[in-house]
mmCIF file of C-alpha atoms in Angstrom:
data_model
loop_
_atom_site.group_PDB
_atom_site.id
_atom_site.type_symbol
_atom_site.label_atom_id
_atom_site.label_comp_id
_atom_site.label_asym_id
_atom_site.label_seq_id
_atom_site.Cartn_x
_atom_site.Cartn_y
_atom_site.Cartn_z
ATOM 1 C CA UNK A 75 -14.475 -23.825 8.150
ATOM 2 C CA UNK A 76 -11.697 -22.222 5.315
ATOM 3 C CA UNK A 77 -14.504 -19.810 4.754
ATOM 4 C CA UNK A 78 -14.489 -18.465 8.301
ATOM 5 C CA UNK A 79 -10.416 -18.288 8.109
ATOM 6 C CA UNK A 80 -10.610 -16.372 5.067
ATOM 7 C CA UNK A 81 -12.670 -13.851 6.405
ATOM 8 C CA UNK A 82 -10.540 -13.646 9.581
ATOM 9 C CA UNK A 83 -7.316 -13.338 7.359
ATOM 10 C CA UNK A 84 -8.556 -10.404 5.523
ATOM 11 C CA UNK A 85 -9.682 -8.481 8.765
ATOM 12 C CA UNK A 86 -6.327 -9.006 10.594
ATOM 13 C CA UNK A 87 -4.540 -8.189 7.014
ATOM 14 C CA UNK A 88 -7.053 -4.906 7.069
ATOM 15 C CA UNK A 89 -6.295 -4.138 10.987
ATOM 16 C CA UNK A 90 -2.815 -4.134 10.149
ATOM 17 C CA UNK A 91 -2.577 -2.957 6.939
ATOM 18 C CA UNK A 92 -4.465 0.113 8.215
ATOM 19 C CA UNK A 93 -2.237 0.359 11.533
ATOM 20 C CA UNK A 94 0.685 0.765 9.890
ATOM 21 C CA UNK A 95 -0.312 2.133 6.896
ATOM 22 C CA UNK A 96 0.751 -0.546 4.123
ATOM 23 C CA UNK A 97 -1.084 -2.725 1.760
ATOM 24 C CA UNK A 98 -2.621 -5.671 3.203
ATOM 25 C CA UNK A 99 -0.868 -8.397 0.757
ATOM 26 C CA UNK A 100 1.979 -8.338 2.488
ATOM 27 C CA UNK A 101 0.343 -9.845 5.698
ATOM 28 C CA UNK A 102 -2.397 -11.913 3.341
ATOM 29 C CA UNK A 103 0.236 -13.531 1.136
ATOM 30 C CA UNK A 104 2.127 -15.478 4.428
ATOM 31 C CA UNK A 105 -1.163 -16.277 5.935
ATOM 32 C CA UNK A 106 -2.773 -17.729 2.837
ATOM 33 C CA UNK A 107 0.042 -19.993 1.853
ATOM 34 C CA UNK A 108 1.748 -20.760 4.849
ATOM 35 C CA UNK A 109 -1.478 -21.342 7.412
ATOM 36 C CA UNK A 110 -4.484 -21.869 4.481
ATOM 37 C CA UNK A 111 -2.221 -23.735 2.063
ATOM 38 C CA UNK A 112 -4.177 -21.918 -0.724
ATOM 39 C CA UNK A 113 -1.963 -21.695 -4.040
ATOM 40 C CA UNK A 114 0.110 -18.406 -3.950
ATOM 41 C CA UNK A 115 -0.680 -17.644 -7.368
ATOM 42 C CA UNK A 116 -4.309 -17.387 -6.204
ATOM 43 C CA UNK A 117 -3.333 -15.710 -2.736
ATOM 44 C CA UNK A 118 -1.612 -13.134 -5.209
ATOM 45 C CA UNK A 119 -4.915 -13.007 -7.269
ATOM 46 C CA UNK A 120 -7.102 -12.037 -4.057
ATOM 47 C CA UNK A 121 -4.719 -9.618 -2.467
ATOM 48 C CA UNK A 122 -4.607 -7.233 -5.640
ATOM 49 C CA UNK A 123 -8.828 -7.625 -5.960
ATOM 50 C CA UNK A 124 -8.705 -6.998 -1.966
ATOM 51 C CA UNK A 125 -6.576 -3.865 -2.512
ATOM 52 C CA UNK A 126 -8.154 -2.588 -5.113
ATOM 53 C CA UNK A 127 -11.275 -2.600 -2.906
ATOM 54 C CA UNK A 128 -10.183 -0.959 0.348
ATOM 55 C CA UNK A 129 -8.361 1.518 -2.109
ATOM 56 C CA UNK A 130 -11.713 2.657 -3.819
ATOM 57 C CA UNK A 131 -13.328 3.068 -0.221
ATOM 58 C CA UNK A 132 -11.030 5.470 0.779
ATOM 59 C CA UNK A 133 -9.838 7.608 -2.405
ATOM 60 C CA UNK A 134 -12.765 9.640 -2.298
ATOM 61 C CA UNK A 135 -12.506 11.441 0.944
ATOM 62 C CA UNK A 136 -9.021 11.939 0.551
ATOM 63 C CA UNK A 137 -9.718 13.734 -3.207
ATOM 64 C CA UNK A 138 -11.989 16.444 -0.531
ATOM 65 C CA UNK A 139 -9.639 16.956 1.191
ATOM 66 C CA UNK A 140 -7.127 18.280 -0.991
ATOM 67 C CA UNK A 141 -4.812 15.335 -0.049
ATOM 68 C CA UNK A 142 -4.128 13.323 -3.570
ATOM 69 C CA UNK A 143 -1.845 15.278 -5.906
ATOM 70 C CA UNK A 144 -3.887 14.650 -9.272
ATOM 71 C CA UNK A 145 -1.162 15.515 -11.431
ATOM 72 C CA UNK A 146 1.332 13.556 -9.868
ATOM 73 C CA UNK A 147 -0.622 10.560 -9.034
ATOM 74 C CA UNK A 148 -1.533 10.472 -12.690
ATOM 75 C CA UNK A 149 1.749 10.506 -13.972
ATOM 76 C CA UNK A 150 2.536 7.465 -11.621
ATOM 77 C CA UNK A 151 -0.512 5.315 -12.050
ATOM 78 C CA UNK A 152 -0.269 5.414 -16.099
ATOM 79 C CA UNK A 153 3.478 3.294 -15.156
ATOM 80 C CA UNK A 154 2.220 1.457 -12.653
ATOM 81 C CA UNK A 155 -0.541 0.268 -14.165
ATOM 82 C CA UNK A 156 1.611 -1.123 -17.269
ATOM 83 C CA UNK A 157 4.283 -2.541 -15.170
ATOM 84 C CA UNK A 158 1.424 -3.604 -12.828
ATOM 85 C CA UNK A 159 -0.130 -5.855 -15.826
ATOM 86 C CA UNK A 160 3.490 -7.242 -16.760
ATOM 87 C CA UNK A 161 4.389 -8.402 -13.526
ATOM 88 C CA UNK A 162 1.086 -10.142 -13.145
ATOM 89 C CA UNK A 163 1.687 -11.526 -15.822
ATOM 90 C CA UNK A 164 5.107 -12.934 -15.312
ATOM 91 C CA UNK A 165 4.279 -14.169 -12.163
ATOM 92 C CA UNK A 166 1.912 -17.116 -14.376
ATOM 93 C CA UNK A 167 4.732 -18.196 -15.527
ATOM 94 C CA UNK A 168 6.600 -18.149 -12.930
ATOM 95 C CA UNK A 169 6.931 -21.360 -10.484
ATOM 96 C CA UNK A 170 5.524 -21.372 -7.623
ATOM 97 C CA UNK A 171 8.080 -22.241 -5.429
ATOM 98 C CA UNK A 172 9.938 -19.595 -6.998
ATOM 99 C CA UNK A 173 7.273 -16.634 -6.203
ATOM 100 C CA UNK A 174 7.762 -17.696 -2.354
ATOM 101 C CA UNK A 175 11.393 -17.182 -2.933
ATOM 102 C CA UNK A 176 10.684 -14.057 -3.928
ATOM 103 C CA UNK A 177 8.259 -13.182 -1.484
ATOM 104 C CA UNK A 178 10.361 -13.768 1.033
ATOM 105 C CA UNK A 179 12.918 -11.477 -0.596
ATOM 106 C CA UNK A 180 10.564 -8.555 -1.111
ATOM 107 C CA UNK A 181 9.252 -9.141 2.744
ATOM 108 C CA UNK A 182 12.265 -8.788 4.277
ATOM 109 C CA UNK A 183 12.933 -5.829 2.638
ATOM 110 C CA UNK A 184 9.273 -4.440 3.662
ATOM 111 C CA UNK A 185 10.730 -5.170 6.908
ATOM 112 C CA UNK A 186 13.918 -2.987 6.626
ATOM 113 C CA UNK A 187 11.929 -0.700 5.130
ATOM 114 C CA UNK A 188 9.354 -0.384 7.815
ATOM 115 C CA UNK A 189 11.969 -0.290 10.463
ATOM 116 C CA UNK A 190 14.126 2.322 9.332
ATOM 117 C CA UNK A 191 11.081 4.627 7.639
ATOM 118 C CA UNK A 192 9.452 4.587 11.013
ATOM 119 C CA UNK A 193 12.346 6.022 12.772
ATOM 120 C CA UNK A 194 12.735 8.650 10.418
ATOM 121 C CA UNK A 195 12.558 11.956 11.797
ATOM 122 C CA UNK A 196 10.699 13.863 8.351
ATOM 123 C CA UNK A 197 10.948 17.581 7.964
ATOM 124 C CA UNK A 198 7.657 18.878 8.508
ATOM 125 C CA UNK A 199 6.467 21.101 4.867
ATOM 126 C CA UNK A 200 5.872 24.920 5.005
ATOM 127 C CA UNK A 201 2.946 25.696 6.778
ATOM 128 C CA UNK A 202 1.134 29.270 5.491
ATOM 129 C CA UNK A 203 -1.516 31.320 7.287
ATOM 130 C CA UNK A 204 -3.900 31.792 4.506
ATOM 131 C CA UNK A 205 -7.636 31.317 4.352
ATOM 132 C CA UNK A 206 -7.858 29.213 1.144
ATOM 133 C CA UNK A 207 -5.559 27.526 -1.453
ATOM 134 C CA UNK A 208 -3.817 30.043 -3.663
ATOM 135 C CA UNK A 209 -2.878 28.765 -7.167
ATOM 136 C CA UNK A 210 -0.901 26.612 -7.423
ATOM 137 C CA UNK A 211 1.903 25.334 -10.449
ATOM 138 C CA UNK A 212 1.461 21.938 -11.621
ATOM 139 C CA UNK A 213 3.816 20.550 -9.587
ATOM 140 C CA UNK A 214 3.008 22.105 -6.417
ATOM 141 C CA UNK A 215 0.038 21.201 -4.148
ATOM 142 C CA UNK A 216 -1.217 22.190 -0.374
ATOM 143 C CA UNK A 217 -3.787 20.793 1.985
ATOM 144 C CA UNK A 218 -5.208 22.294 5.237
ATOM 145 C CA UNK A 219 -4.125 20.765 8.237
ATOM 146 C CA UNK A 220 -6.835 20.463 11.255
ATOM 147 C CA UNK A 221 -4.150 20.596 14.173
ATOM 148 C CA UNK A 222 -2.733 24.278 13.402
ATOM 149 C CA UNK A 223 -5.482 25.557 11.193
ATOM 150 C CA UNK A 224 -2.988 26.090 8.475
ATOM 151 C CA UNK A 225 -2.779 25.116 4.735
ATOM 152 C CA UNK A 226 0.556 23.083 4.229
ATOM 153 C CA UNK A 227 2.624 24.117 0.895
ATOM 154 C CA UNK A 228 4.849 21.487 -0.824
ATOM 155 C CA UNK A 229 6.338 21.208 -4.187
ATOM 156 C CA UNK A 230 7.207 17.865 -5.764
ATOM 157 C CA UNK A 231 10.825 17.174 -6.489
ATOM 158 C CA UNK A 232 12.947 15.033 -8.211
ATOM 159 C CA UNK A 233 10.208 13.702 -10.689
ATOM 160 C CA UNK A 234 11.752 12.294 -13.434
ATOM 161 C CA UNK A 235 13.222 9.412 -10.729
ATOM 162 C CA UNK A 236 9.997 9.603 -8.689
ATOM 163 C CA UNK A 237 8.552 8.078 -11.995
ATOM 164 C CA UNK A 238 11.586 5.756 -12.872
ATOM 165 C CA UNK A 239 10.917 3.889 -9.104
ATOM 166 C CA UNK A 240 7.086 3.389 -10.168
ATOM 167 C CA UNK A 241 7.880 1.005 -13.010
ATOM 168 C CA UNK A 242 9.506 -1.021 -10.075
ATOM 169 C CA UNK A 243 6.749 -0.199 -7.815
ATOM 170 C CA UNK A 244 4.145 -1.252 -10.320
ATOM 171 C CA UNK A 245 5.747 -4.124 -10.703
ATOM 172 C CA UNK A 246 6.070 -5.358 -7.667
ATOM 173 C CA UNK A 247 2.718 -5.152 -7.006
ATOM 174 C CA UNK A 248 1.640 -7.093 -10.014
ATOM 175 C CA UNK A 249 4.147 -10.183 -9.387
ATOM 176 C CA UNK A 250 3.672 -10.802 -5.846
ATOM 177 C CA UNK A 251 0.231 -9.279 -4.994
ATOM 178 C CA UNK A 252 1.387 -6.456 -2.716
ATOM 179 C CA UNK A 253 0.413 -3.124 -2.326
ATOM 180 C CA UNK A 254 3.595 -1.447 -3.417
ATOM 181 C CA UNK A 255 2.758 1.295 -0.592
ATOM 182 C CA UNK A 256 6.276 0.315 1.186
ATOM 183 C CA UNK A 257 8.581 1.372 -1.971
ATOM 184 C CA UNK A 258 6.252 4.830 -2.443
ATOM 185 C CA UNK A 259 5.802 6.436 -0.028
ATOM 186 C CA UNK A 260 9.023 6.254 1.090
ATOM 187 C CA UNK A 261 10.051 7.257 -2.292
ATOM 188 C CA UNK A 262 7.470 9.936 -2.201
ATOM 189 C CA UNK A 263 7.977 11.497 1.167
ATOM 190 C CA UNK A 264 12.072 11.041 1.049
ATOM 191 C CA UNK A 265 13.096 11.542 -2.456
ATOM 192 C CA UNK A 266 9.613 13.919 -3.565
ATOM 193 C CA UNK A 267 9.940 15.430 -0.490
ATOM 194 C CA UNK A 268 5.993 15.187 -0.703
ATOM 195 C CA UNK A 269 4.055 15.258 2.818
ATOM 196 C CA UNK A 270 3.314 11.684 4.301
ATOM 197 C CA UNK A 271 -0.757 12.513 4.413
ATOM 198 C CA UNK A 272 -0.265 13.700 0.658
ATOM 199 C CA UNK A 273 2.244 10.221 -0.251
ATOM 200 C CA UNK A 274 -0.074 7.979 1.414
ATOM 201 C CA UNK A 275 -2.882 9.394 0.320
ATOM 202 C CA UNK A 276 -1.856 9.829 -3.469
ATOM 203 C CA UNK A 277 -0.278 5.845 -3.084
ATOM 204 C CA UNK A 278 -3.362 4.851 -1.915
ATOM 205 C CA UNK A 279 -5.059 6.493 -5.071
ATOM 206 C CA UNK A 280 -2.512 5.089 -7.627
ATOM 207 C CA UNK A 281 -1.929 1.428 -6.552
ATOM 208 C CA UNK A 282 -5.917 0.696 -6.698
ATOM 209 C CA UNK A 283 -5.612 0.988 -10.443
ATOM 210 C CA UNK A 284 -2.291 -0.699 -10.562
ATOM 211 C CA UNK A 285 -4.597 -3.282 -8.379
ATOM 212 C CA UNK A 286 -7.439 -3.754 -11.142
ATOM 213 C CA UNK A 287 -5.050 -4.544 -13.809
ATOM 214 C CA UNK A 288 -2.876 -6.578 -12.527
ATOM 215 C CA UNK A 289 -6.386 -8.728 -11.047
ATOM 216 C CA UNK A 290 -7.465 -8.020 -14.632
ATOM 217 C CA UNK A 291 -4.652 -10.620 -15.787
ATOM 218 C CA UNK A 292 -4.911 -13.395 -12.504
ATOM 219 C CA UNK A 293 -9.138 -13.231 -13.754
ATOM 220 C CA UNK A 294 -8.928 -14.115 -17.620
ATOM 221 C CA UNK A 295 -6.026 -17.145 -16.645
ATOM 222 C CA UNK A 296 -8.158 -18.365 -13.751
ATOM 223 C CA UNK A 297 -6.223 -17.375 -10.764
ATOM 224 C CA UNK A 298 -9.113 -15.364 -9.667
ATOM 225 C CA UNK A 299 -11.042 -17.143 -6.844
ATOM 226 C CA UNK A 300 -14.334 -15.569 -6.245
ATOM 227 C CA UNK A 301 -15.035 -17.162 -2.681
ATOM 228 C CA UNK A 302 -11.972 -16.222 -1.129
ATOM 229 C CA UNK A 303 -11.518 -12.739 -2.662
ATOM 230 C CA UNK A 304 -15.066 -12.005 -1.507
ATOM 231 C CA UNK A 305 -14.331 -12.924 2.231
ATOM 232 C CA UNK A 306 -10.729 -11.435 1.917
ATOM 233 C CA UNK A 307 -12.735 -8.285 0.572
ATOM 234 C CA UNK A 308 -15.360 -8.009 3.545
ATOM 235 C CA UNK A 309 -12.348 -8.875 6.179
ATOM 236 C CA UNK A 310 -10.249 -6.429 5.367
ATOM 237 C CA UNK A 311 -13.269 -3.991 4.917
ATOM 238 C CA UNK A 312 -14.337 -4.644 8.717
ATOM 239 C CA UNK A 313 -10.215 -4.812 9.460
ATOM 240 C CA UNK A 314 -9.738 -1.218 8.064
ATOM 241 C CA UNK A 315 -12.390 0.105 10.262
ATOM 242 C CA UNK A 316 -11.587 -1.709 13.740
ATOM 243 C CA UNK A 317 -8.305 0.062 12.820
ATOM 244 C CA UNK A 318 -9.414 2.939 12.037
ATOM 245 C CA UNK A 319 -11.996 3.550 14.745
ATOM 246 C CA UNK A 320 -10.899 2.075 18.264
ATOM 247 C CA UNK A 321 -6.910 1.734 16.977
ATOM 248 C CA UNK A 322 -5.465 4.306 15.223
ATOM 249 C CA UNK A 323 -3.799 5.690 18.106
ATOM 250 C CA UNK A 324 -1.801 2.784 19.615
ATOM 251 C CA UNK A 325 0.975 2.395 17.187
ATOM 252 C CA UNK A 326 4.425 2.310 18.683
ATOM 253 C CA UNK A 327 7.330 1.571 18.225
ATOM 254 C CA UNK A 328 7.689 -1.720 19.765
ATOM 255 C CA UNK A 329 4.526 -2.743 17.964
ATOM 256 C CA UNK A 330 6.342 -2.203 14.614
ATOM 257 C CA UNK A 331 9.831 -3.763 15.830
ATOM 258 C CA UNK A 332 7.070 -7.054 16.591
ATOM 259 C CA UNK A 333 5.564 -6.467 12.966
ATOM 260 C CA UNK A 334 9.162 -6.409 11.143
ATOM 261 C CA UNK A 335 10.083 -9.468 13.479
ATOM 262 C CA UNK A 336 6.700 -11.219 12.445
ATOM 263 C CA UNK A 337 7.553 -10.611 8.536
ATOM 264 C CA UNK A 338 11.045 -11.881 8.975
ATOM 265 C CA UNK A 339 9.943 -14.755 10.071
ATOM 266 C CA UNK A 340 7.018 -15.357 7.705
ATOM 267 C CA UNK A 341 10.280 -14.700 4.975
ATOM 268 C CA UNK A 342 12.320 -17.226 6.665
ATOM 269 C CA UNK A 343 9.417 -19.951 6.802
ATOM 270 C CA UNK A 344 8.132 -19.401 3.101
ATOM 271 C CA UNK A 345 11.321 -19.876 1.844
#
């Protein structure tokens, strides 16, 4: 019977994850621990594998279409992907009691962040009537946008604390198992001033190898269990497309005050 919950978890994790554009492990971790009673450290293990997953499904159309900046998303992963490993591995050490502490912490904050990201009003990037991508400097990109026909021009800014926020980003994701999604692309569409297609799509990209080594650690201590990351996998596979196909259009704004209510209280009961 856990095996069927497991594989519901991951789909509504996927669903919403995919709704409202954020990593999954911040909806997994709650429902794992609080409703499964499976060990967080292992709930942590099977949210990064589950990430890393979902990520590598959807990197590669996004790399077509002009909508990861390589450059930048390079820069980021090679921090993330250190920090990614030491968080990991601090959170073995770390008690579990603790880690829901912290959890908790880090959720309400998702919360804040969701809540006050989603009412932003963002600037909309330079849009040029030109028939293919000029070239471009490093630190520059553009993507063609289906609704006006156009190619959108953007230039990344403020780099050097773009990639001092990734060590925290990276992690993040390592010690409690989440995406990290929620601290970059705001960082990346506010501070960057990068597009949100381009942020999401270039987090997206990023955190999947921050994802693999951060698993890399919970798999050689033991935290890795292969039953429930397989279902949490194929859930939030089949999540992610319900989403995607039949949902993409309903989000509002009273479904994401709900969500942020929903995480506050998953905080409130997991500490």
């Amino acid at each position: 019977m856990d095996y069927i919950w497991y594989l519901l978890v991951g789909v509504g994790a996927g669903f919403l994850g995919a709704l409202f554009g954020i990593g999954g492990g911040i909806i997994l971790i709650p429902s794992l621990t609080l409703f499964l009673q499976v060990p967080i450290k292992q709930a942590i293990g099977a949210s990064l594998l589950s990430f890393m997953a979902s990520s590598c499904a959807v990197v590669a159309k996004k790399i077509e279409n002009n909508l990861i900046h390589i450059p930048v998303a390079t820069c980021i992963e090679s921090i993330t992907l250190l920090f990614g490993m030491l968080g990991a591995s601090l959170a073995l050490y770390i008690a579990p009691d603790a880690l829901m502490k912290i959890f908790s912490i880090m959720a309400i904050a998702v919360a804040i962040v969701m809540f006050r990201f989603s009412f932003t009003q963002h600037l909309p990037s330079q849009a040029e009537n030109i028939s293919s991508i000029p070239k471009l400097a490093l630190w520059h990109g553009a993507y063609f946008q289906e609704e006006s026909k156009t190619y959108i021009l953007y230039e990344v800014k403020r780099k050097k604390m773009l990639f001092a926020i990734s060590s925290l980003v990276g992690t993040a994701s390592g010690l409690l198992g989440i995406g990290g999604g929620m601290i970059l692309v705001p960082t990346l569409t506010l501070l960057a001033k990068v597009p949100i297609k381009v942020a999401t799509a270039t987090s997206s990209y990023t955190l999947g190898l921050t994802a693999w080594g951060s698993s890399l650690i919970f798999l050689l201590n033991g935290e890795l269990v292969f039953p429930l990351s397989v279902l949490i996998i194929l859930g939030v596979f089949l999540g992610n497309y319900l989403s995607i196909k039949y949902f993409s259009k309903i989000t509002s704004k009273t479904l994401i005050l709900l969500f942020c209510f929903l995480l506050i209280v998953s905080a409130i009961k997991m500490w």
